[in-house]
mmCIF file with all atom_site columns, C-alpha atoms in Angstrom:
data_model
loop_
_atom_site.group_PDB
_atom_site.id
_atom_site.type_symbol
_atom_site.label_atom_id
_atom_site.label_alt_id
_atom_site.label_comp_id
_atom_site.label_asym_id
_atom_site.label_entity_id
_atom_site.label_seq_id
_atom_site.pdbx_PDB_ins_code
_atom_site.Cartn_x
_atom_site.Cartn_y
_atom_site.Cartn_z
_atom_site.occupancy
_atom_site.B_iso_or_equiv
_atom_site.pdbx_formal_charge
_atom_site.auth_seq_id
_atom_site.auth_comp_id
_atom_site.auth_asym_id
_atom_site.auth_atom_id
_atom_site.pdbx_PDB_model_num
ATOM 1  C CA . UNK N 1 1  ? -25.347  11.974 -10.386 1.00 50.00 ? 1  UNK N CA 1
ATOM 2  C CA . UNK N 1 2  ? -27.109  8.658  -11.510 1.00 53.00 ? 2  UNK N CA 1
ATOM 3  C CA . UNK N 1 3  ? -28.930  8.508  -8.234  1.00 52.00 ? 3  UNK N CA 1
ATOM 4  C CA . UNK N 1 4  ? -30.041  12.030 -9.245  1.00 54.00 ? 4  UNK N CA 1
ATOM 5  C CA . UNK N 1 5  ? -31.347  11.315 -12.638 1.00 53.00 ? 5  UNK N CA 1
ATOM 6  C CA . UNK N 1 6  ? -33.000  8.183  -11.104 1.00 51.00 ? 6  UNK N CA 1
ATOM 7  C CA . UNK N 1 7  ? -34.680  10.613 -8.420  1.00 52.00 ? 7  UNK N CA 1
ATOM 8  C CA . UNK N 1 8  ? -35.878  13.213 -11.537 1.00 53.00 ? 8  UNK N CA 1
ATOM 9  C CA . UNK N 1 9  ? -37.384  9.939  -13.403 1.00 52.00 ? 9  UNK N CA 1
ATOM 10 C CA . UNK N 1 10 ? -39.071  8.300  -10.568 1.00 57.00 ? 10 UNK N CA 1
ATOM 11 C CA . UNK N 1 11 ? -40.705  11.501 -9.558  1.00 62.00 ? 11 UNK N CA 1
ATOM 12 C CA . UNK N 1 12 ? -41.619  12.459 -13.170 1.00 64.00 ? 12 UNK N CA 1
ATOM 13 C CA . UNK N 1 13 ? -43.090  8.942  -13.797 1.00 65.00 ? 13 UNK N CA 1
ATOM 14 C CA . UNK N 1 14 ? -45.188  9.481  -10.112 1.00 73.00 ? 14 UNK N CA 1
ATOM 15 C CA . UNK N 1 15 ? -46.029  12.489 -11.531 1.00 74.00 ? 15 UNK N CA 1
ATOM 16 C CA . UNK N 1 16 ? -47.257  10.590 -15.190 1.00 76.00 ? 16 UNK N CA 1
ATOM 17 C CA . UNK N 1 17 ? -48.881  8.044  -12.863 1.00 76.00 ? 17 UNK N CA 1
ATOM 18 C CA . UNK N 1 18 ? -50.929  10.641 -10.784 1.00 76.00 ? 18 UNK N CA 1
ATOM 19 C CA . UNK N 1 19 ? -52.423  12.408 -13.283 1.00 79.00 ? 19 UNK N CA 1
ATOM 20 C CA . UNK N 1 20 ? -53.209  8.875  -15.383 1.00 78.00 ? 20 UNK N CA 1
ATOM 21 C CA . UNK N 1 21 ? -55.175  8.068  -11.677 1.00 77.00 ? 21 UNK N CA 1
ATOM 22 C CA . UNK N 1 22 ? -56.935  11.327 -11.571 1.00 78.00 ? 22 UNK N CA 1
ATOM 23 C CA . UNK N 1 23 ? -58.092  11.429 -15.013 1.00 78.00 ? 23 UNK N CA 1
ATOM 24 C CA . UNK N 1 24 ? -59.081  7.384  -14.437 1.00 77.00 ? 24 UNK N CA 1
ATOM 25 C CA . UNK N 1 25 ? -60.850  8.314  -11.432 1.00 74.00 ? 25 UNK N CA 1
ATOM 26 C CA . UNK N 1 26 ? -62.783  11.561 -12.887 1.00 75.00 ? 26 UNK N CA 1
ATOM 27 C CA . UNK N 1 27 ? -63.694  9.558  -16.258 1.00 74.00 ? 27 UNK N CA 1
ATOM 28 C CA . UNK N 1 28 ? -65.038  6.752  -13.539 1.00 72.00 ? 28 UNK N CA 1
ATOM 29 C CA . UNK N 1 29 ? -67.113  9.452  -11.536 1.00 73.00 ? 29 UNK N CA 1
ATOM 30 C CA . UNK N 1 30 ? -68.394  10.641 -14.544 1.00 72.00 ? 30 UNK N CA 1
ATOM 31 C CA . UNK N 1 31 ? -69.730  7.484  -15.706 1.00 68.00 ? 31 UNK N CA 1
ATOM 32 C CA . UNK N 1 32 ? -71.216  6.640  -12.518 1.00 78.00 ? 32 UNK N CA 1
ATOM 33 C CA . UNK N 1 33 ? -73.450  9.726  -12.644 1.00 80.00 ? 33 UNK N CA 1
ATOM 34 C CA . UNK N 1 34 ? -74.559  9.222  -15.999 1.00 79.00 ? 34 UNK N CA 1
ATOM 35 C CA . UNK N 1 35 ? -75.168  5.416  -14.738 1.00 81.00 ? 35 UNK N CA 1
ATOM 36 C CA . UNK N 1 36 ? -77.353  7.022  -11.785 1.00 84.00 ? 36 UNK N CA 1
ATOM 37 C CA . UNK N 1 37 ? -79.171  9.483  -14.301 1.00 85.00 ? 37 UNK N CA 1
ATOM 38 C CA . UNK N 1 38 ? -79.943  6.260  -16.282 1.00 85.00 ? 38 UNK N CA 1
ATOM 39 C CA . UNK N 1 39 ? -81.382  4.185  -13.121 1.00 87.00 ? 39 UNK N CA 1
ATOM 40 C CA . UNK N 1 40 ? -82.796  6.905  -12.167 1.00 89.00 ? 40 UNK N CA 1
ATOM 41 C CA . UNK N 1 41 ? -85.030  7.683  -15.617 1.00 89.00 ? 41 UNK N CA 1
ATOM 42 C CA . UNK N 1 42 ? -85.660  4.294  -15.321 1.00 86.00 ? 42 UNK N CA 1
ATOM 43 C CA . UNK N 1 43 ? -87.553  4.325  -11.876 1.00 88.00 ? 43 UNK N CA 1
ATOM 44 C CA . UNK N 1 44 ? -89.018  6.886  -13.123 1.00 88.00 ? 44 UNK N CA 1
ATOM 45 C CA . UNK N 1 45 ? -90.501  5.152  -16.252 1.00 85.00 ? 45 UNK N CA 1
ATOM 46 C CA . UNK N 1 46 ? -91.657  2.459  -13.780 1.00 83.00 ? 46 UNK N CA 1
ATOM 47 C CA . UNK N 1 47 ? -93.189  4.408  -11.953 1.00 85.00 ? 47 UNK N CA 1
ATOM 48 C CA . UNK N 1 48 ? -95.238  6.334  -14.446 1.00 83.00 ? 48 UNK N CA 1
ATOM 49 C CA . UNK N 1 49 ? -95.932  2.813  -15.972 1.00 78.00 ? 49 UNK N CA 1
ATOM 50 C CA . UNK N 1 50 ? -97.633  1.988  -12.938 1.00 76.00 ? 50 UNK N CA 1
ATOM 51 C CA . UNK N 1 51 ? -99.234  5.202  -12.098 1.00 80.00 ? 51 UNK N CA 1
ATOM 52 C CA . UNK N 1 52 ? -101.033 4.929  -15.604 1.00 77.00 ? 52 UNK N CA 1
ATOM 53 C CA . UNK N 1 53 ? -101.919 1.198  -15.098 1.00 75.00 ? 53 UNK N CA 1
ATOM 54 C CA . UNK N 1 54 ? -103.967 2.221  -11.841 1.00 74.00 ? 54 UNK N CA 1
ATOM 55 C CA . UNK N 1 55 ? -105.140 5.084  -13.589 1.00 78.00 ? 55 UNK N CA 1
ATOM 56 C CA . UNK N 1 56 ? -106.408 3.925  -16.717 1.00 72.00 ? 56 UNK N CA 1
ATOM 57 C CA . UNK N 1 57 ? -107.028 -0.316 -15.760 1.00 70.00 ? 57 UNK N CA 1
ATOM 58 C CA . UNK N 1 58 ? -106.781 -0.183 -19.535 1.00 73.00 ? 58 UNK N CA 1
ATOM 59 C CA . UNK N 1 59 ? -103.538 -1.978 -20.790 1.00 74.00 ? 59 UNK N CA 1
ATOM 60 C CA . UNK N 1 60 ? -103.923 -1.328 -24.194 1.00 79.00 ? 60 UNK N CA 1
ATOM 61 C CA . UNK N 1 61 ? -103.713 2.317  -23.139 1.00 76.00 ? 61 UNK N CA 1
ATOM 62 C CA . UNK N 1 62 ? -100.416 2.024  -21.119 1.00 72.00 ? 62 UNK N CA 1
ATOM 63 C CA . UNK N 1 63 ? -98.632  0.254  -24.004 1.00 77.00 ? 63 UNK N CA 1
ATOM 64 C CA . UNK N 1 64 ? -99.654  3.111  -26.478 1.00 80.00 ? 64 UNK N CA 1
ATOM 65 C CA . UNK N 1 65 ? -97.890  5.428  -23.638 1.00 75.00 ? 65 UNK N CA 1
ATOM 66 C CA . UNK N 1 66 ? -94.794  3.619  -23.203 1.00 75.00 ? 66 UNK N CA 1
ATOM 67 C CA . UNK N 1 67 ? -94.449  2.858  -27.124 1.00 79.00 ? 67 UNK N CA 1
ATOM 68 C CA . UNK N 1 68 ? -94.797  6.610  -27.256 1.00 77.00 ? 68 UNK N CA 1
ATOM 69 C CA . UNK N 1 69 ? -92.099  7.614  -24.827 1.00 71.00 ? 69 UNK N CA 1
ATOM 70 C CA . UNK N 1 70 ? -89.792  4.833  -26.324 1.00 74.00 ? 70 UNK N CA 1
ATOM 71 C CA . UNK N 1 71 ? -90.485  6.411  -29.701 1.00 72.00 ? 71 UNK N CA 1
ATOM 72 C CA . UNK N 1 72 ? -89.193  10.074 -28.352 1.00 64.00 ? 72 UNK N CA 1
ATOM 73 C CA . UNK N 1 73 ? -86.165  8.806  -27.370 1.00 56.00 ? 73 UNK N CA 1
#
């Protein structure tokens, strides 16, 4: 009978612990996407930064652009 409770317990506190490890695990997925949406932007920026700088050879011009984007955000 006390081996049986024990059983019911341990396997309800697996149970707890499973779905604590799943939730840990999804919250941790999630944050590594929006950590790869936020490298990504990032390259993005950089490479737009550069892509104007070749374009224009005017820095004064690129700084207006990326003060501008920073200033959407």
């Amino acid at each position: 009978m006390i081996q049986q409770k024990r059983n019911n317990f341990n396997s309800e506190f697996d149970l707890v612990q499973l779905q604590q490890l799943k939730e840990y695990i999804l919250l941790n997925k999630h944050l590594t996407i929006v950590q790869f949406l936020g490298y990504f932007h990032l390259a993005l920026m950089l490479f737009d930064f550069i892509h104007q700088l070749i374009a224009s050879k005017d820095i004064e011009v690129v700084m207006n652009a990326i003060f501008m984007h920073f200033k959407l955000l």
